[in-house]
C-alpha positions as YAML, in Angstrom:
chain: A
units: angstrom
residues:
- id: 1
  name: MET
  ca: [25.45, -77.54, 49.17]
- id: 2
  name: ILE
  ca: [24.33, -78.02, 45.62]
- id: 3
  name: GLN
  ca: [21.53, -80.66, 45.15]
- id: 4
  name: ALA
  ca: [20.32, -80.21, 41.86]
- id: 5
  name: VAL
  ca: [21.30, -78.76, 38.63]
- id: 6
  name: ILE
  ca: [19.28, -76.74, 36.01]
- id: 7
  name: PHE
  ca: [20.49, -75.68, 32.54]
- id: 8
  name: ASP
  ca: [19.40, -72.58, 30.55]
- id: 9
  name: MET
  ca: [18.71, -73.92, 27.15]
- id: 10
  name: ASP
  ca: [20.02, -71.50, 23.94]
- id: 11
  name: GLY
  ca: [23.57, -70.90, 24.32]
- id: 12
  name: VAL
  ca: [24.27, -73.46, 27.05]
- id: 13
  name: LEU
  ca: [22.96, -76.74, 25.48]
- id: 14
  name: ILE
  ca: [23.05, -75.65, 21.86]
- id: 15
  name: ASP
  ca: [25.10, -72.85, 19.94]
- id: 16
  name: SER
  ca: [21.49, -71.40, 18.70]
- id: 17
  name: GLU
  ca: [22.27, -67.71, 19.22]
- id: 18
  name: PRO
  ca: [23.59, -67.15, 15.78]
- id: 19
  name: MET
  ca: [20.20, -68.79, 14.51]
- id: 20
  name: TRP
  ca: [18.04, -66.18, 16.43]
- id: 21
  name: HIS
  ca: [20.46, -63.68, 15.35]
- id: 22
  name: GLN
  ca: [19.69, -64.50, 11.76]
- id: 23
  name: ALA
  ca: [16.22, -64.95, 12.37]
- id: 24
  name: GLU
  ca: [15.57, -61.61, 13.95]
- id: 25
  name: LEU
  ca: [17.59, -60.01, 11.03]
- id: 26
  name: GLU
  ca: [15.47, -61.70, 8.18]
- id: 27
  name: VAL
  ca: [12.00, -61.41, 9.89]
- id: 28
  name: PHE
  ca: [12.15, -58.07, 11.40]
- id: 29
  name: GLY
  ca: [14.39, -56.85, 8.34]
- id: 30
  name: SER
  ca: [11.64, -57.83, 5.92]
- id: 31
  name: LEU
  ca: [9.11, -55.65, 8.21]
- id: 32
  name: GLY
  ca: [11.33, -52.48, 7.84]
- id: 33
  name: VAL
  ca: [13.56, -53.00, 11.06]
- id: 34
  name: THR
  ca: [16.86, -52.07, 10.58]
- id: 35
  name: ILE
  ca: [19.17, -54.10, 13.26]
- id: 36
  name: CYS
  ca: [22.88, -53.85, 13.51]
- id: 37
  name: PRO
  ca: [25.06, -56.36, 16.11]
- id: 38
  name: GLN
  ca: [25.23, -53.50, 18.57]
- id: 39
  name: ARG
  ca: [21.38, -52.78, 18.54]
- id: 40
  name: GLN
  ca: [20.73, -56.61, 18.59]
- id: 41
  name: GLN
  ca: [22.73, -57.20, 21.75]
- id: 42
  name: GLN
  ca: [20.07, -55.34, 23.65]
- id: 43
  name: THR
  ca: [17.30, -58.13, 23.15]
- id: 44
  name: VAL
  ca: [19.66, -61.18, 24.01]
- id: 45
  name: GLY
  ca: [17.99, -63.58, 26.69]
- id: 46
  name: MET
  ca: [14.85, -61.63, 26.62]
- id: 47
  name: THR
  ca: [11.55, -63.71, 25.49]
- id: 48
  name: THR
  ca: [10.61, -64.01, 21.63]
- id: 49
  name: LYS
  ca: [7.28, -61.99, 22.75]
- id: 50
  name: ALA
  ca: [9.61, -59.50, 24.26]
- id: 51
  name: VAL
  ca: [12.04, -59.16, 21.40]
- id: 52
  name: THR
  ca: [9.08, -58.75, 19.25]
- id: 53
  name: ALA
  ca: [7.67, -55.73, 20.94]
- id: 54
  name: HIS
  ca: [11.05, -54.04, 21.61]
- id: 55
  name: TRP
  ca: [11.64, -54.16, 17.61]
- id: 56
  name: TYR
  ca: [7.92, -52.92, 17.15]
- id: 57
  name: GLN
  ca: [8.59, -50.09, 19.64]
- id: 58
  name: GLN
  ca: [11.68, -49.08, 17.66]
- id: 59
  name: SER
  ca: [10.21, -49.33, 14.10]
- id: 60
  name: PRO
  ca: [6.27, -50.31, 13.94]
- id: 61
  name: TRP
  ca: [4.93, -52.34, 10.87]
- id: 62
  name: SER
  ca: [1.56, -52.69, 9.67]
- id: 63
  name: SER
  ca: [2.04, -55.89, 7.26]
- id: 64
  name: MET
  ca: [1.57, -58.40, 9.77]
- id: 65
  name: SER
  ca: [0.52, -58.76, 13.39]
- id: 66
  name: LEU
  ca: [3.27, -58.98, 16.24]
- id: 67
  name: ASP
  ca: [2.38, -62.77, 17.10]
- id: 68
  name: GLU
  ca: [2.53, -63.59, 13.39]
- id: 69
  name: ALA
  ca: [6.31, -61.81, 13.54]
- id: 70
  name: GLU
  ca: [7.16, -63.83, 16.86]
- id: 71
  name: GLN
  ca: [6.01, -67.00, 15.35]
- id: 72
  name: ALA
  ca: [7.82, -66.34, 12.24]
- id: 73
  name: VAL
  ca: [11.03, -65.87, 14.07]
- id: 74
  name: LEU
  ca: [10.19, -69.25, 16.01]
- id: 75
  name: GLN
  ca: [9.69, -71.32, 13.20]
- id: 76
  name: HIS
  ca: [12.78, -69.79, 11.60]
- id: 77
  name: VAL
  ca: [15.17, -71.02, 14.67]
- id: 78
  name: ALA
  ca: [13.08, -74.20, 14.59]
- id: 79
  name: THR
  ca: [14.07, -75.13, 11.19]
- id: 80
  name: GLN
  ca: [17.77, -74.15, 11.79]
- id: 81
  name: ILE
  ca: [17.97, -76.27, 14.82]
- id: 82
  name: GLN
  ca: [16.48, -79.23, 12.78]
- id: 83
  name: GLN
  ca: [18.80, -78.78, 10.08]
- id: 84
  name: GLN
  ca: [22.29, -78.04, 11.84]
- id: 85
  name: GLY
  ca: [21.74, -78.06, 15.77]
- id: 86
  name: VAL
  ca: [24.96, -79.52, 17.60]
- id: 87
  name: ALA
  ca: [25.23, -79.65, 21.14]
- id: 88
  name: LYS
  ca: [27.67, -77.48, 23.25]
- id: 89
  name: LYS
  ca: [31.31, -78.55, 23.81]
- id: 90
  name: GLY
  ca: [31.43, -80.53, 27.30]
- id: 91
  name: LEU
  ca: [27.62, -80.61, 27.47]
- id: 92
  name: LEU
  ca: [27.08, -84.58, 26.77]
- id: 93
  name: PRO
  ca: [29.87, -85.85, 29.33]
- id: 94
  name: LEU
  ca: [28.33, -83.61, 32.10]
- id: 95
  name: LEU
  ca: [24.95, -84.78, 31.68]
- id: 96
  name: ASN
  ca: [26.26, -88.31, 31.79]
- id: 97
  name: ARG
  ca: [27.97, -87.76, 34.80]
- id: 98
  name: LEU
  ca: [25.05, -85.88, 36.40]
- id: 99
  name: LYS
  ca: [22.87, -88.98, 35.64]
- id: 100
  name: GLN
  ca: [25.39, -91.40, 37.09]
- id: 101
  name: ALA
  ca: [25.59, -89.45, 40.18]
- id: 102
  name: ALA
  ca: [21.77, -89.33, 40.38]
- id: 103
  name: ILE
  ca: [21.66, -85.66, 40.71]
- id: 104
  name: PRO
  ca: [18.48, -84.36, 39.94]
- id: 105
  name: THR
  ca: [18.51, -82.18, 36.55]
- id: 106
  name: GLY
  ca: [16.16, -79.64, 35.22]
- id: 107
  name: LEU
  ca: [15.78, -77.32, 31.96]
- id: 108
  name: ALA
  ca: [14.38, -73.84, 32.21]
- id: 109
  name: THR
  ca: [14.38, -71.77, 28.92]
- id: 110
  name: ASN
  ca: [12.68, -68.68, 27.75]
- id: 111
  name: SER
  ca: [12.12, -70.55, 24.59]
- id: 112
  name: PRO
  ca: [8.42, -71.72, 24.17]
- id: 113
  name: GLY
  ca: [7.84, -75.56, 24.47]
- id: 114
  name: PHE
  ca: [7.81, -76.61, 20.79]
- id: 115
  name: LEU
  ca: [11.39, -75.02, 20.50]
- id: 116
  name: MET
  ca: [12.33, -76.89, 23.83]
- id: 117
  name: ASP
  ca: [11.04, -80.09, 22.40]
- id: 118
  name: THR
  ca: [12.69, -79.73, 18.96]
- id: 119
  name: THR
  ca: [15.96, -79.09, 20.44]
- id: 120
  name: LEU
  ca: [16.06, -81.88, 22.97]
- id: 121
  name: GLU
  ca: [15.03, -84.14, 20.06]
- id: 122
  name: LYS
  ca: [17.66, -82.82, 17.60]
- id: 123
  name: LEU
  ca: [20.31, -83.47, 20.49]
- id: 124
  name: GLN
  ca: [18.50, -86.52, 21.58]
- id: 125
  name: ILE
  ca: [19.07, -85.49, 25.50]
- id: 126
  name: ARG
  ca: [16.02, -85.33, 27.01]
- id: 127
  name: HIS
  ca: [15.99, -88.28, 29.22]
- id: 128
  name: TYR
  ca: [18.71, -86.81, 30.90]
- id: 129
  name: PHE
  ca: [16.31, -84.20, 32.46]
- id: 130
  name: ASN
  ca: [13.94, -84.73, 35.28]
- id: 131
  name: THR
  ca: [11.89, -81.72, 34.45]
- id: 132
  name: HIS
  ca: [11.51, -79.63, 31.43]
- id: 133
  name: CYS
  ca: [10.34, -75.98, 31.89]
- id: 134
  name: SER
  ca: [9.56, -73.69, 28.95]
- id: 135
  name: VAL
  ca: [8.61, -70.04, 28.92]
- id: 136
  name: GLU
  ca: [4.69, -70.64, 28.79]
- id: 137
  name: MET
  ca: [4.85, -72.42, 32.03]
- id: 138
  name: VAL
  ca: [5.24, -69.21, 34.20]
- id: 139
  name: LYS
  ca: [3.78, -65.86, 34.27]
- id: 140
  name: GLN
  ca: [6.72, -64.16, 33.61]
- id: 141
  name: GLY
  ca: [9.98, -65.03, 31.83]
- id: 142
  name: LYS
  ca: [13.71, -64.29, 32.62]
- id: 143
  name: PRO
  ca: [15.00, -61.91, 34.09]
- id: 144
  name: ALA
  ca: [11.79, -62.67, 36.43]
- id: 145
  name: PRO
  ca: [12.78, -65.92, 38.48]
- id: 146
  name: ASP
  ca: [9.57, -67.71, 37.86]
- id: 147
  name: ILE
  ca: [11.01, -70.41, 35.71]
- id: 148
  name: TYR
  ca: [13.92, -71.20, 37.96]
- id: 149
  name: LEU
  ca: [11.39, -71.60, 40.73]
- id: 150
  name: LEU
  ca: [9.40, -73.49, 38.72]
- id: 151
  name: ALA
  ca: [12.03, -75.73, 37.95]
- id: 152
  name: ALA
  ca: [13.16, -76.12, 41.66]
- id: 153
  name: GLU
  ca: [9.90, -77.09, 42.91]
- id: 154
  name: ASN
  ca: [9.66, -79.79, 40.01]
- id: 155
  name: LEU
  ca: [12.70, -81.36, 41.05]
- id: 156
  name: GLY
  ca: [11.72, -81.06, 44.96]
- id: 157
  name: VAL
  ca: [15.22, -79.05, 45.78]
- id: 158
  name: ALA
  ca: [14.94, -75.64, 47.71]
- id: 159
  name: PRO
  ca: [16.43, -73.07, 45.16]
- id: 160
  name: GLN
  ca: [19.37, -72.36, 47.40]
- id: 161
  name: HIS
  ca: [20.75, -75.54, 46.75]
- id: 162
  name: CYS
  ca: [20.26, -75.38, 43.02]
- id: 163
  name: LEU
  ca: [23.19, -74.55, 40.60]
- id: 164
  name: VAL
  ca: [22.32, -72.85, 37.34]
- id: 165
  name: PHE
  ca: [24.02, -73.13, 34.06]
- id: 166
  name: GLU
  ca: [23.70, -69.69, 32.05]
- id: 167
  name: ASP
  ca: [25.10, -67.99, 29.07]
- id: 168
  name: SER
  ca: [23.33, -64.56, 29.15]
- id: 169
  name: TYR
  ca: [22.96, -62.02, 31.94]
- id: 170
  name: THR
  ca: [19.38, -61.86, 31.75]
- id: 171
  name: GLY
  ca: [19.46, -65.56, 32.86]
- id: 172
  name: LEU
  ca: [21.80, -64.99, 35.28]
- id: 173
  name: SER
  ca: [19.87, -62.05, 36.66]
- id: 174
  name: ALA
  ca: [17.02, -64.39, 36.87]
- id: 175
  name: ALA
  ca: [18.72, -67.37, 38.55]
- id: 176
  name: LYS
  ca: [20.40, -65.28, 41.19]
- id: 177
  name: ALA
  ca: [16.84, -63.75, 41.69]
- id: 178
  name: ALA
  ca: [15.57, -67.12, 42.55]
- id: 179
  name: GLY
  ca: [18.12, -67.39, 45.08]
- id: 180
  name: MET
  ca: [20.72, -70.11, 43.19]
- id: 181
  name: GLN
  ca: [24.34, -70.27, 42.58]
- id: 182
  name: VAL
  ca: [25.37, -69.69, 38.95]
- id: 183
  name: ILE
  ca: [27.96, -70.66, 36.58]
- id: 184
  name: ALA
  ca: [28.35, -68.33, 34.02]
- id: 185
  name: LEU
  ca: [29.35, -69.11, 30.35]
- id: 186
  name: PRO
  ca: [29.28, -65.73, 28.38]
- id: 187
  name: ALA
  ca: [29.80, -65.58, 24.77]
- id: 188
  name: VAL
  ca: [33.55, -64.56, 23.58]
- id: 189
  name: HIS
  ca: [32.35, -60.85, 23.06]
- id: 190
  name: ASP
  ca: [30.84, -60.58, 26.61]
- id: 191
  name: TRP
  ca: [33.65, -62.10, 28.52]
- id: 192
  name: HIS
  ca: [34.95, -59.04, 29.63]
- id: 193
  name: LEU
  ca: [31.67, -57.60, 30.88]
- id: 194
  name: GLU
  ca: [31.81, -56.96, 34.58]
- id: 195
  name: LYS
  ca: [28.30, -57.89, 35.35]
- id: 196
  name: PHE
  ca: [28.99, -61.66, 34.71]
- id: 197
  name: ASP
  ca: [30.87, -61.42, 37.92]
- id: 198
  name: LEU
  ca: [27.61, -61.58, 39.64]
- id: 199
  name: ALA
  ca: [28.14, -65.55, 39.08]
- id: 200
  name: GLU
  ca: [29.90, -67.81, 41.32]
- id: 201
  name: LEU
  ca: [32.14, -68.95, 38.51]
- id: 202
  name: LYS
  ca: [32.46, -67.94, 34.84]
- id: 203
  name: LEU
  ca: [33.91, -70.35, 32.36]
- id: 204
  name: ARG
  ca: [34.58, -70.17, 28.63]
- id: 205
  name: CYS
  ca: [32.56, -73.90, 28.22]
- id: 206
  name: LEU
  ca: [31.24, -76.68, 30.11]
- id: 207
  name: SER
  ca: [34.53, -78.85, 29.04]
- id: 208
  name: GLU
  ca: [36.24, -76.68, 31.45]
- id: 209
  name: PHE
  ca: [35.07, -78.41, 34.50]
- id: 210
  name: ASP
  ca: [37.04, -81.24, 36.42]
- id: 211
  name: LEU
  ca: [34.16, -83.76, 36.03]
- id: 212
  name: ASN
  ca: [35.64, -85.94, 38.80]
- id: 213
  name: GLN
  ca: [34.26, -83.43, 41.41]
- id: 214
  name: LEU
  ca: [30.62, -84.69, 40.67]
- id: 215
  name: ASN
  ca: [31.61, -88.21, 41.90]
- id: 216
  name: SER
  ca: [30.69, -87.15, 45.05]
- id: 217
  name: THR
  ca: [27.09, -85.92, 46.04]
- id: 218
  name: PRO
  ca: [26.05, -83.42, 47.60]
- id: 219
  name: PHE
  ca: [28.83, -80.96, 46.19]
- id: 220
  name: SER
  ca: [29.10, -77.35, 46.29]
- id: 221
  name: VAL
  ca: [30.27, -74.85, 43.60]
- id: 222
  name: ALA
  ca: [33.89, -74.83, 45.37]
- id: 223
  name: GLN
  ca: [34.10, -78.37, 44.40]
- id: 224
  name: PHE
  ca: [34.09, -77.24, 40.57]
- id: 225
  name: ASN
  ca: [37.94, -76.66, 39.68]
- id: 226
  name: ALA
  ca: [38.04, -74.61, 36.32]
- id: 227
  name: GLN
  ca: [41.02, -75.90, 33.92]
- id: 228
  name: PRO
  ca: [43.17, -73.51, 32.19]
- id: 229
  name: ALA
  ca: [41.13, -72.16, 28.84]
...
């Protein structure tokens, strides 16, 4: 039975993936790295530090340090979130229902704390979460399970009783490695990929839920009835 819910951030709370793509294109492009959409898919869900190291290995540069390049990407994304960030469809009704049902709710992101704070403040949703976990709080980011295990510990709920919302295979792998149940929200271009079948459910957006199933607690994944897309 599910006793707590944990959300990923980018691509789940906010449609920030296009912002990440643009930031990487501009920053790494200015450093001489050629990035096409197909190659960029290789890094979806990774930490910014890992993404920076990835592109440096592909095409080394000398005009700035890896840390400076990483920070440039993060600052670019933060600016875009502040200017145009909006909550994903169905998020606010789901958060409201979870709060009404007194279900412990956490956030676990591969992004650093300042970007997590930027997102929570822009969407004005900080108060919905009982714990906020960013990548610098753990030894290893996703796909390692560390950040999900930390969120579960902070919520006081055993991992096997946690339900996770994830949009990337990297995050899905992390949550499953932590022993949690997962609802996957793949991007449109990833919907057909069999690797997302690892999740207990695969939905197009949060609004596909029959939120009335959250009226009784504890609840199970089986109680989440997907509506027709």
